[in-house]
Coordinates of C-alpha atoms in Angstrom, one line a residue:
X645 CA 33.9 60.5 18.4
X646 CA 36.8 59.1 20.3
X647 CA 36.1 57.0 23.6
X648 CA 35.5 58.6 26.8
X649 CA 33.1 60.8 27.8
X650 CA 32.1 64.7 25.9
X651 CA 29.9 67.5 27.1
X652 CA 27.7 68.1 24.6
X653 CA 25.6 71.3 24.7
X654 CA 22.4 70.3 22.6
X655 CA 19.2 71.9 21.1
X656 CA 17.8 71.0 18.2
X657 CA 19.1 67.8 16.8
X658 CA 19.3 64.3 17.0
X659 CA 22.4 62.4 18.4
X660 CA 23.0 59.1 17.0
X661 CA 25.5 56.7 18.9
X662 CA 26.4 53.4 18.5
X663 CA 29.3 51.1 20.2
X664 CA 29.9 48.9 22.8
X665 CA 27.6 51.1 25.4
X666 CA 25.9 53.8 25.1
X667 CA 25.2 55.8 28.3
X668 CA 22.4 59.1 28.0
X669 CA 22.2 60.8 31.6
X670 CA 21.0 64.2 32.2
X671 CA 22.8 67.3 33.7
X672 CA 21.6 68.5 36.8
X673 CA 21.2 72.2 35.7
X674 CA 19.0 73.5 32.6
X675 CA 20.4 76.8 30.9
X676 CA 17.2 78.8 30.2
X677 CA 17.2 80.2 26.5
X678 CA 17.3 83.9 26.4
X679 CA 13.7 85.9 26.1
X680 CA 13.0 87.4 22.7
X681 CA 13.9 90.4 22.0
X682 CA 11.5 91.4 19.0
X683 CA 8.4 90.3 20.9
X684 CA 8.6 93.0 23.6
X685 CA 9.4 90.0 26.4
X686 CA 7.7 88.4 28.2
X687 CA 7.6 85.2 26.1
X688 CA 10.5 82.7 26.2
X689 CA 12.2 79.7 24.0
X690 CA 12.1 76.4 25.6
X691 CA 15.7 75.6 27.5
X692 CA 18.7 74.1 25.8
X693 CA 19.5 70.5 27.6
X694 CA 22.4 69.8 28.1
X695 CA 23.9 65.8 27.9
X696 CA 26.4 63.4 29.3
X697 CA 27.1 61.1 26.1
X698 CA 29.4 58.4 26.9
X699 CA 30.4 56.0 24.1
X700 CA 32.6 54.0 22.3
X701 CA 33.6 54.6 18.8
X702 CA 32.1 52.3 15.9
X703 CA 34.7 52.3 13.2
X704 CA 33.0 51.9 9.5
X705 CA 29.5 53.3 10.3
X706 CA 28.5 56.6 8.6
X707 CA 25.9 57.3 11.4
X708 CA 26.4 60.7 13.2
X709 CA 23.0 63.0 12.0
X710 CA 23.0 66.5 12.8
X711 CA 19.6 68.7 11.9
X712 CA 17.1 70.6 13.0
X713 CA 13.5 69.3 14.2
X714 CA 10.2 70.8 14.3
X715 CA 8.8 69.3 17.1
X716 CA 7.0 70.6 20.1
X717 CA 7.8 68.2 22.8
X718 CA 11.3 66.6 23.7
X719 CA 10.7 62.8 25.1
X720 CA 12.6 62.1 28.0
X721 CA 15.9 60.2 28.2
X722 CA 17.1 57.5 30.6
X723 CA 19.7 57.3 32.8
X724 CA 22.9 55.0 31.8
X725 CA 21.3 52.3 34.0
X726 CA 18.3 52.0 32.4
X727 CA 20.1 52.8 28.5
X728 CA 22.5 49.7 29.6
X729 CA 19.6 47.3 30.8
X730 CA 17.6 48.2 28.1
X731 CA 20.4 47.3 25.4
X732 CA 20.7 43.7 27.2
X733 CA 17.3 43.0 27.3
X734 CA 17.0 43.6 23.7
X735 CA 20.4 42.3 22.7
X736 CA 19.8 39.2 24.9
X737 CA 16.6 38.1 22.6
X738 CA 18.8 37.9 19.5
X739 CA 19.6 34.2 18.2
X740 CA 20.7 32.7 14.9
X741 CA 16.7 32.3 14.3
X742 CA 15.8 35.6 15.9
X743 CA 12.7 35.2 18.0
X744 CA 10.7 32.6 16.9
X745 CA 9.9 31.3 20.0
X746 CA 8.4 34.6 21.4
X747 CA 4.6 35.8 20.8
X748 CA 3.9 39.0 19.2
X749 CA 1.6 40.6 18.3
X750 CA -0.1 40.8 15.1
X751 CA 1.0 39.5 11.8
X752 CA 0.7 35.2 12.0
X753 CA 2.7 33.7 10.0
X754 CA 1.6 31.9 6.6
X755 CA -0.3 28.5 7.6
X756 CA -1.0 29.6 11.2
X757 CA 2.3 28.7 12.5
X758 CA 2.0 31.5 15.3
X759 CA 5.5 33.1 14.2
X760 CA 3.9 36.8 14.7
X761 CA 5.7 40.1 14.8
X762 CA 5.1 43.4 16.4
X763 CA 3.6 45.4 14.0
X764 CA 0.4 45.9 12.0
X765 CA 0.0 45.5 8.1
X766 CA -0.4 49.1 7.4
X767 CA 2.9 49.8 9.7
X768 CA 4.7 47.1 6.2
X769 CA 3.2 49.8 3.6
X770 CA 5.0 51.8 1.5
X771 CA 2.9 55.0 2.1
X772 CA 2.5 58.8 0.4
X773 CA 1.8 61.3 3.2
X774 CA 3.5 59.7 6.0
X775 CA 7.4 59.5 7.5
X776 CA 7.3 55.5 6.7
X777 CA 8.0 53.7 4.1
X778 CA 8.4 49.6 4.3
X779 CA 8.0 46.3 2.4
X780 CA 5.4 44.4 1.9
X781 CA 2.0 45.2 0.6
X782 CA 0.7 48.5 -0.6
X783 CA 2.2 48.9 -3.5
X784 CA 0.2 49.3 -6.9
X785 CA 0.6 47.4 -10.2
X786 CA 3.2 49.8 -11.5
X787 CA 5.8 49.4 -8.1
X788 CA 4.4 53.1 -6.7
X789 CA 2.9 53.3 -3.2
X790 CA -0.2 53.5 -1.8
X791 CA -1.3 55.5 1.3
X792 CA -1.5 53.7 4.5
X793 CA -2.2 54.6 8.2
X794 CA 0.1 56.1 10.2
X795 CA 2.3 55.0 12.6
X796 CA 2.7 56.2 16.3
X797 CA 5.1 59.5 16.6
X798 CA 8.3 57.9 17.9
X799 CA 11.6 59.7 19.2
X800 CA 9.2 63.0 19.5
X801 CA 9.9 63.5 15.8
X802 CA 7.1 65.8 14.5
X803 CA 6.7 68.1 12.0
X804 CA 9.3 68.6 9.3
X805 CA 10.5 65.2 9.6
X806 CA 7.0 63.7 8.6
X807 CA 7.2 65.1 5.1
X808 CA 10.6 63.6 4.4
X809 CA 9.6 60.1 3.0
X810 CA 6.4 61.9 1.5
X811 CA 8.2 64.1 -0.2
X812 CA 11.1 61.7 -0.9
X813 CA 8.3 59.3 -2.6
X814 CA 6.4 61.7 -4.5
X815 CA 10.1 62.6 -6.5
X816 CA 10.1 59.0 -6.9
X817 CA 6.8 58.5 -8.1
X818 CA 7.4 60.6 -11.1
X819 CA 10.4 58.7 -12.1
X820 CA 8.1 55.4 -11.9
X821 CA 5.2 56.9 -13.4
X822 CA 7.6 58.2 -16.5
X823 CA 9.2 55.1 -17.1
X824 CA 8.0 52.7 -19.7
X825 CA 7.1 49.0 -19.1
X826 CA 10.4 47.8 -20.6
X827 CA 12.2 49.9 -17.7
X828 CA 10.1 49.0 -15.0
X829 CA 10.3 45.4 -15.7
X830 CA 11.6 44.4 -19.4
X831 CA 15.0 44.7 -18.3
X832 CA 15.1 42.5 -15.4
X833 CA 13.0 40.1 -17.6
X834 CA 15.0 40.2 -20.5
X835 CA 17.9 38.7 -18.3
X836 CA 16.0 36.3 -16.8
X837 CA 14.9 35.0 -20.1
X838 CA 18.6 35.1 -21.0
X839 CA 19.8 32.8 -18.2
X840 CA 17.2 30.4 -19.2
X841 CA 17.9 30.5 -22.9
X842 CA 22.1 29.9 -21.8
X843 CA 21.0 26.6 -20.2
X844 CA 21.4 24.2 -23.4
X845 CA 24.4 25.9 -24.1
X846 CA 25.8 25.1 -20.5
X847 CA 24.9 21.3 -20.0
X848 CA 26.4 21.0 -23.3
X849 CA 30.0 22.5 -22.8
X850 CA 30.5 20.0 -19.9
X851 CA 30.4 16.8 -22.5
X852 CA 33.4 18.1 -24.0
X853 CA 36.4 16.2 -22.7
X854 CA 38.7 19.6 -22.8
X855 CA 39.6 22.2 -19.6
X856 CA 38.3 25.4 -21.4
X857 CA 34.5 24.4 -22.5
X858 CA 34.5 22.5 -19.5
X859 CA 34.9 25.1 -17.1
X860 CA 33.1 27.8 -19.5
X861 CA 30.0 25.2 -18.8
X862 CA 30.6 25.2 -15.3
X863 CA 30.5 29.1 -15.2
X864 CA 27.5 29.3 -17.4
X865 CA 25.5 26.7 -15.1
X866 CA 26.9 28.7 -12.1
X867 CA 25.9 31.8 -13.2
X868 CA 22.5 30.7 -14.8
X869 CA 21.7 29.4 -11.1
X870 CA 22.3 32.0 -9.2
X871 CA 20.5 34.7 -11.6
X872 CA 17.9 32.5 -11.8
X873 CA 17.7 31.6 -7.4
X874 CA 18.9 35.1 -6.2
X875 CA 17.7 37.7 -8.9
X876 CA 14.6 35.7 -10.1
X877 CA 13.6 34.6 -6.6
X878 CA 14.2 37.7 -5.1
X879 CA 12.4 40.1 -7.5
X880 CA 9.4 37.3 -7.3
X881 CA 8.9 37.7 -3.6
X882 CA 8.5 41.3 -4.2
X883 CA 5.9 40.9 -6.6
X884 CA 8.7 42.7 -8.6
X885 CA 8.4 41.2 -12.2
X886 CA 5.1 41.7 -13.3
X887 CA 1.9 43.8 -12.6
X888 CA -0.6 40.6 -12.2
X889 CA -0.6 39.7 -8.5
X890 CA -1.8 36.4 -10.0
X891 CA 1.2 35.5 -12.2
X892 CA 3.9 37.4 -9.2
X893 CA 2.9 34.2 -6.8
X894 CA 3.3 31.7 -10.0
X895 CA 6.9 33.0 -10.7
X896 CA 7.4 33.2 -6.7
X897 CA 6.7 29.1 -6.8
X898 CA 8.6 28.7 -9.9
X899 CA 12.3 30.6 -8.5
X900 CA 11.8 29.9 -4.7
X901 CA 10.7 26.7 -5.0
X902 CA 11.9 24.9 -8.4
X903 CA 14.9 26.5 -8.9
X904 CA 15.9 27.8 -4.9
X905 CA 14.7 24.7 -3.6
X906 CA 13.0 26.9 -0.6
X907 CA 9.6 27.2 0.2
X908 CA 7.8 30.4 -1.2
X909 CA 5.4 31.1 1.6
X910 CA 8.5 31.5 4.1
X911 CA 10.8 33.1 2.3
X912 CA 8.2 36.1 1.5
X913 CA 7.6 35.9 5.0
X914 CA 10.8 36.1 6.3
X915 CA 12.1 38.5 4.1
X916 CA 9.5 40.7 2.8
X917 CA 7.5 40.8 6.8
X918 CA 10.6 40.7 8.8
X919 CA 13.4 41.5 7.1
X920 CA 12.0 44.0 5.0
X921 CA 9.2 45.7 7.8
X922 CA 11.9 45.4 10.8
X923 CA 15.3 46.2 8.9
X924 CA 18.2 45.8 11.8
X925 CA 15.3 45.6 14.9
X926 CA 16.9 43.4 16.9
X927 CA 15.0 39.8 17.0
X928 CA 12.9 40.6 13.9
X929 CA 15.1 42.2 10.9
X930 CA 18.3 42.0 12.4
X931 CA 19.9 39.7 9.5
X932 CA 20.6 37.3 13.1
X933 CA 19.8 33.8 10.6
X934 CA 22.9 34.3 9.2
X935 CA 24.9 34.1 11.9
X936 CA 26.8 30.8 13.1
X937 CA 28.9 31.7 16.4
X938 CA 30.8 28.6 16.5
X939 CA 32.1 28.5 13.3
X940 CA 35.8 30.2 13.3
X941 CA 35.8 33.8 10.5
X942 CA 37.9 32.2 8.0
X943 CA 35.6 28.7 8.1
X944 CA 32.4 30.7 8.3
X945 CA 33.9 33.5 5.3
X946 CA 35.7 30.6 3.1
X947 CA 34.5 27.3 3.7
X948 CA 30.9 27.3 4.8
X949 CA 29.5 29.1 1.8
X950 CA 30.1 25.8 0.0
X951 CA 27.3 23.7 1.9
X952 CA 24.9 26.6 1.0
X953 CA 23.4 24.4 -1.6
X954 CA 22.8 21.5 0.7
X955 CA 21.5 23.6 3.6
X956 CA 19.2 25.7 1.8
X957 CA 16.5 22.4 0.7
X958 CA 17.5 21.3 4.8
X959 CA 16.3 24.5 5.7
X960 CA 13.5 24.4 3.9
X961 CA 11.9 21.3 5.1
X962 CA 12.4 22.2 8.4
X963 CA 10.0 25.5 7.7
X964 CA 7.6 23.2 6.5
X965 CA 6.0 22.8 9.7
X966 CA 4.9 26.2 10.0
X967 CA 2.4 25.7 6.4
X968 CA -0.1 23.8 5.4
X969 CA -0.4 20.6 4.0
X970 CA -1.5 21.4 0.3
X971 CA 1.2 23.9 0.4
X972 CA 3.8 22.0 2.1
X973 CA 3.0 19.3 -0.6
X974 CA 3.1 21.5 -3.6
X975 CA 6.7 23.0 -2.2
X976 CA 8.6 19.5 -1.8
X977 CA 7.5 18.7 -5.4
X978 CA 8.6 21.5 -6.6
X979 CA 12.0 21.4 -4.6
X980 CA 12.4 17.9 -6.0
X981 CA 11.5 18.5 -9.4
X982 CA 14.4 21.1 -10.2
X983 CA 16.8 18.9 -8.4
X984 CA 16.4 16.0 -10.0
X985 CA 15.5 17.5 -13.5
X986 CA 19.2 19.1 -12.6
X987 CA 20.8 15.7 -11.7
X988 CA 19.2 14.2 -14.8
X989 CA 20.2 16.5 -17.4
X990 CA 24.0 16.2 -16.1
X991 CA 23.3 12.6 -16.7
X992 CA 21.5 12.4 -19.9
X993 CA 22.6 16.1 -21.4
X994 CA 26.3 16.1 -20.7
X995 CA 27.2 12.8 -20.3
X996 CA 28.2 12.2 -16.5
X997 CA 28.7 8.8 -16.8
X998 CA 29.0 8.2 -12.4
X999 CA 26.2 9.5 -10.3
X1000 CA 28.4 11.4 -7.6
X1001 CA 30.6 13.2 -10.4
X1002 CA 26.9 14.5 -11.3
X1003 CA 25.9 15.2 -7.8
X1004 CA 29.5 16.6 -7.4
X1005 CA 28.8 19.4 -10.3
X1006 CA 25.5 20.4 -8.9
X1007 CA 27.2 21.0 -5.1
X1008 CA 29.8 22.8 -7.7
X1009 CA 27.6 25.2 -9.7
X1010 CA 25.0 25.7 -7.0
X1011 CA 28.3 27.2 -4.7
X1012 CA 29.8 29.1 -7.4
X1013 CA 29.0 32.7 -6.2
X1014 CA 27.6 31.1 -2.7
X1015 CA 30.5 33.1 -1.1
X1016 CA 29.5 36.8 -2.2
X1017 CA 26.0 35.5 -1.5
X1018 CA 26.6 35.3 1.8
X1019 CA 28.6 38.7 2.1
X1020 CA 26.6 40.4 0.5
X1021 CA 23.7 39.7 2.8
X1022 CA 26.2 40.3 5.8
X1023 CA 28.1 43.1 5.0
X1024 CA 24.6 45.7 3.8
X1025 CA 23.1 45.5 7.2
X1026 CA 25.7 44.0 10.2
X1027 CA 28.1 46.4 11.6
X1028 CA 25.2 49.1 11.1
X1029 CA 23.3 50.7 13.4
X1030 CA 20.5 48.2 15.5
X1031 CA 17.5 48.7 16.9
X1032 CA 15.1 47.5 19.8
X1033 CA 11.7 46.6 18.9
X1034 CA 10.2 49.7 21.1
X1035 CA 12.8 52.4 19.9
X1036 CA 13.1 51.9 16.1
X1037 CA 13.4 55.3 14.5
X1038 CA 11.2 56.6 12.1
X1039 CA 11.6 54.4 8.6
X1040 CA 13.2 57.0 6.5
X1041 CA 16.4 57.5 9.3
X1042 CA 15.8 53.3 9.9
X1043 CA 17.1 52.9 6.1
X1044 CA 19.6 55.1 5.7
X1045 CA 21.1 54.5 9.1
X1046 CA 20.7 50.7 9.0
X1047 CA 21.5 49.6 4.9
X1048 CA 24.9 50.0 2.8
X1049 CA 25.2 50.1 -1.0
X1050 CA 28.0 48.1 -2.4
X1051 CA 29.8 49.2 -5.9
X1052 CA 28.4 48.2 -9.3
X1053 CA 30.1 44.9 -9.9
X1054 CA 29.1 43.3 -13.8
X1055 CA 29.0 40.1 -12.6
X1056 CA 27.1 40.4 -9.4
X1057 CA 24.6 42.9 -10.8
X1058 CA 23.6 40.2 -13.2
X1059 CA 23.4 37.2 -10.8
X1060 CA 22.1 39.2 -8.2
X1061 CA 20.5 42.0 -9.1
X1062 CA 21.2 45.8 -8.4
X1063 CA 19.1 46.0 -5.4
X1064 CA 21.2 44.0 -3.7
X1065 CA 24.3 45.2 -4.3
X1066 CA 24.7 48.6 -5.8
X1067 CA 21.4 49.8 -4.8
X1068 CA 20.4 48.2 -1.9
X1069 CA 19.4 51.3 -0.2
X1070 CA 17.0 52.1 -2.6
X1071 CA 15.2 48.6 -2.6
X1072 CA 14.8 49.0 1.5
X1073 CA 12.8 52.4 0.7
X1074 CA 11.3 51.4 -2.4
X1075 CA 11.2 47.8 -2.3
X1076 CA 8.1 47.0 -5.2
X1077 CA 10.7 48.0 -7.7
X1078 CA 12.7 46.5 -10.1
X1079 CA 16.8 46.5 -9.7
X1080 CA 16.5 48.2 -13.0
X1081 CA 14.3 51.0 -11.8
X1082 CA 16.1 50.7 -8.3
X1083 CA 19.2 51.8 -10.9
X1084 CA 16.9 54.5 -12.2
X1085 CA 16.3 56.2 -8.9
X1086 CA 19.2 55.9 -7.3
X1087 CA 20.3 59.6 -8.2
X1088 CA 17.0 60.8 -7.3
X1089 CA 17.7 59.2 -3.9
X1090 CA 21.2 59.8 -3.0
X1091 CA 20.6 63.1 -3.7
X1092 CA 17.6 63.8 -1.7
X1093 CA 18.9 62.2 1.6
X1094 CA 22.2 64.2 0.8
X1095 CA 20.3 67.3 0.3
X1096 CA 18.6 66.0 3.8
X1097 CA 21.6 65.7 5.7
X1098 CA 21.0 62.0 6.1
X1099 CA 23.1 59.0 5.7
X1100 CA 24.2 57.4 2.6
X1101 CA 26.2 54.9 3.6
X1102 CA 28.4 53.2 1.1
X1103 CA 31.7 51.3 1.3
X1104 CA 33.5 48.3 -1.1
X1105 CA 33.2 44.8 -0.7
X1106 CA 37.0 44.7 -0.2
X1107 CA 36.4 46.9 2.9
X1108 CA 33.7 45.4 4.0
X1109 CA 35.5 42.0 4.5
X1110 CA 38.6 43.6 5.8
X1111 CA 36.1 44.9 8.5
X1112 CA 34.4 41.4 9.2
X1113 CA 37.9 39.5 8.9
X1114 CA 39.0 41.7 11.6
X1115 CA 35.9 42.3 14.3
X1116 CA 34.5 39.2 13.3
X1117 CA 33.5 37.8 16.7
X1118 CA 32.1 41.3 17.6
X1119 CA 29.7 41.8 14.7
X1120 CA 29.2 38.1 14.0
X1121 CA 29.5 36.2 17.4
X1122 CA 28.8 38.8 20.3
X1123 CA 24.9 40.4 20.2
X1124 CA 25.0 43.6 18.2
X1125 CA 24.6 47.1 20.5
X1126 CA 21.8 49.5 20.5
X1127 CA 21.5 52.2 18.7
X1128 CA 19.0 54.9 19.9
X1129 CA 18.0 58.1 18.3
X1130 CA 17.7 60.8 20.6
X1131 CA 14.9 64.4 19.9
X1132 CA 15.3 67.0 21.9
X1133 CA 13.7 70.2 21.4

């Protein structure tokens, strides 16, 4: 849509605009539909309304949804002034910690901290039977779903549009319930045995004293780390690598805390109850953390990625404060143990003869993919549509409006995982799953929200920091805009 201000005649769909301001104002006259003509008269449809749209073209976002609702009641739409004050309210609250200092309600954070957020438990549920699916709890043994209560209409979205994610989940659900164990989570556990098993190997390529096994030992450690802190941690806080709740929180402590040097407890928190429950709401899931304004793009893109090693454990401590003591105890042993059993066996295994050349090649193999870390987790949700707290669509449109896939990539797949790169979509919709069942379902999903007329938004991780390179202040510095859907019958 090019900037400037259209007439739209509309009945029957939902408009979805994002940019710099969006303005919704009514026209003064309604057009009364004409009477039906098999019925004998008498009864008539309900009027087309017609719109003002005013905004300002978003270049990269595959956001404009056109279908028909079965609804029977339209909800009314503001005037520009009140779209406009609404969008600064809500882009006002956003921080590079979100809202932490705000009450909510509902939903304490771990240890009684009083971090809260807005919704109830059952609203984080994957659930059969209703339009929402999200993170969290609810999902069984196998990575399936499990009904949960439903959530207030929103948007005036009735009817056809509340079968979508049931329907979307039970195609889903066969693919799961088909699937052996070794798909559902062998796979991913095969490479995580792998990386551990490459270890020895990698501490002892860096004794030699040539350039070649030295740096393959540097790769090896590199890559071991981040498959083991990114892939391992991630899938962990999902409850993702086994079917025993029981051993889920043990490997949860054992890649957040040993090998991430985070705390468990927040990171589920933060990812799985915010991140995942409130994807792009603006305060809550709006990926604001990883924003740092006054950093320049080309420090924040090149250079900073390199302290994320030191920051990380920093971080960490801070969050402390928000558990409780046995637990902040059992974290800052773990977090020292897998440093310092790192540090030693660079001493003892390979040789490092100095103790900063050793603490030199940890900063060195903990950064090694720290900069598509840290673009990934930018580029798959900034730059897409946002959404206040009070006006967050219904969760099937919230994930394909508001999360990007990113192409298969050998190397990242492994360290990461594919449901954070390549099938990132899928994860936000199904997130108890494995990346290798994520892999498995992602034809089932593309073609469902294709078939649906929905987004599926996708783009390349060349493109995708082209984009942030060049509008980096406005995606990265400025608070994002508002995106509203719009029902009308």
């Amino acid at each position: 849509m090019s900037p400037g201000k259209a007439k739209l005649g509309v009945m029957g769909a939902v408009v979805v605009c994002e940019g710099g301001t969006v303005v919704l104002s009514w026209c003064q006259e309604l057009q009364p539909a004409p009477s039906s003509r098999g019925g004998g008269g008498g009864g008539s449809a309900a009027p087309s309304l017609q719109l003002l749209l005013s905004c300002e073209h978003h270049p990269g976002l595959s956001s404009h949804l056109g279908y028909s609702l079965k609804q029977n009641g339209a909800m009314p739409l503001e005037d520009g002034e009140v779209a406009r004050r609404r969008g600064q309210r809500a882009s006002g609250a956003t921080s590079l910690r979100g809202t932490w200092g705000e009450p909510h309600e509902d939903g304490t954070a771990p240890g009684g901290s009083g971090m809260e957020v807005t919704a109830e438990d059952p609203q984080l549920e994957p659930a059969l039977g209703d339009g929402d699916v999200a993170a969290g709890r609810g999902e069984d043994a196998r990575g399936g779903l499990q009904p949960a209560g439903k959530e207030p209409e929103q948007f005036g979205v009735l009817g056809g549009e509340e079968s979508l994610m049931a329907e979307l989940s039970e195609r889903v659900q066969k693919v799961v319930k088909s699937s052996s164990w070794w798909e559902r989570h062998g796979v991913d556990t095969c490479i995580l045995a792998c990386s551990l098993l490459a270890l020895p190997a990698g501490f002892l390529c860096l004794r030699s004293a040539r350039a070649v096994p030295f740096l393959a030992g540097i790769l090896t450690l590199g890559v071991v780390h981040h498959t083991l802190a990114v892939k391992g941690s991630h899938l962990a806080s999902h409850n993702a690598l086994t079917e025993s709740k029981s051993w889920g929180k043990v490997w949860a402590v054992f890649f957040i805390e040993l090998c991430s040097a985070f705390t468990a407890e927040q990171a589920t928190y933060n990812h799985v109850k915010l991140h995942h429950g409130y994807t792009n709401v603006i305060g809550l899931g709006d990926s604001s953390t990883w924003k740092l304004p006054f950093l320049n793009r080309y420090v924040y893109m090149f250079v900073a990625p390199l302290a994320v090693p030191i920051i990380t454990p920093l971080v960490a401590l801070g969050l402390l404060r928000n558990v409780g003591l046995k637990v902040a105890l059992r974290t800052v042993c773990c977090m020292s143990l897998g440093l310092y059993c790192h540090y030693w066996l660079l001493l003892h295994a390979s040789g490092f003869q100095s103790p900063w050349s050793a603490l030199l090649c940890m900063l060195l193999t903990r950064s090694l993919l720290a900069h598509p870390y840290i673009h990934v987790n930018i580029f798959q949700h900034i730059g897409l549509p946002m959404f206040a707290a009070d006006r967050k669509p219904k969760r099937i449109h919230q994930m394909s409006l508001g999360v990007l896939n990113l192409p298969r990539n050998a190397l990242l797949d492994w360290a990461f995982g594919h449901s954070l790169i390549s099938c990132h979509v899928e994860h936000h919709l199904f997130p108890g799953l494995s990346d290798n069942m994520c892999l498995k379902i992602k034809p089932v999903v593309s073609r469902y929200l294709r078939e649906k007329q929905l987004p599926y938004n996708e783009d390349t991780y060349c493109a995708r920091l082209r984009l942030f390179l060049r509008r980096y202040e406005e995606l990265m510095v400025h608070a994002p805009p508002i995106t509203e859907l719009v029902g009308i019958q």
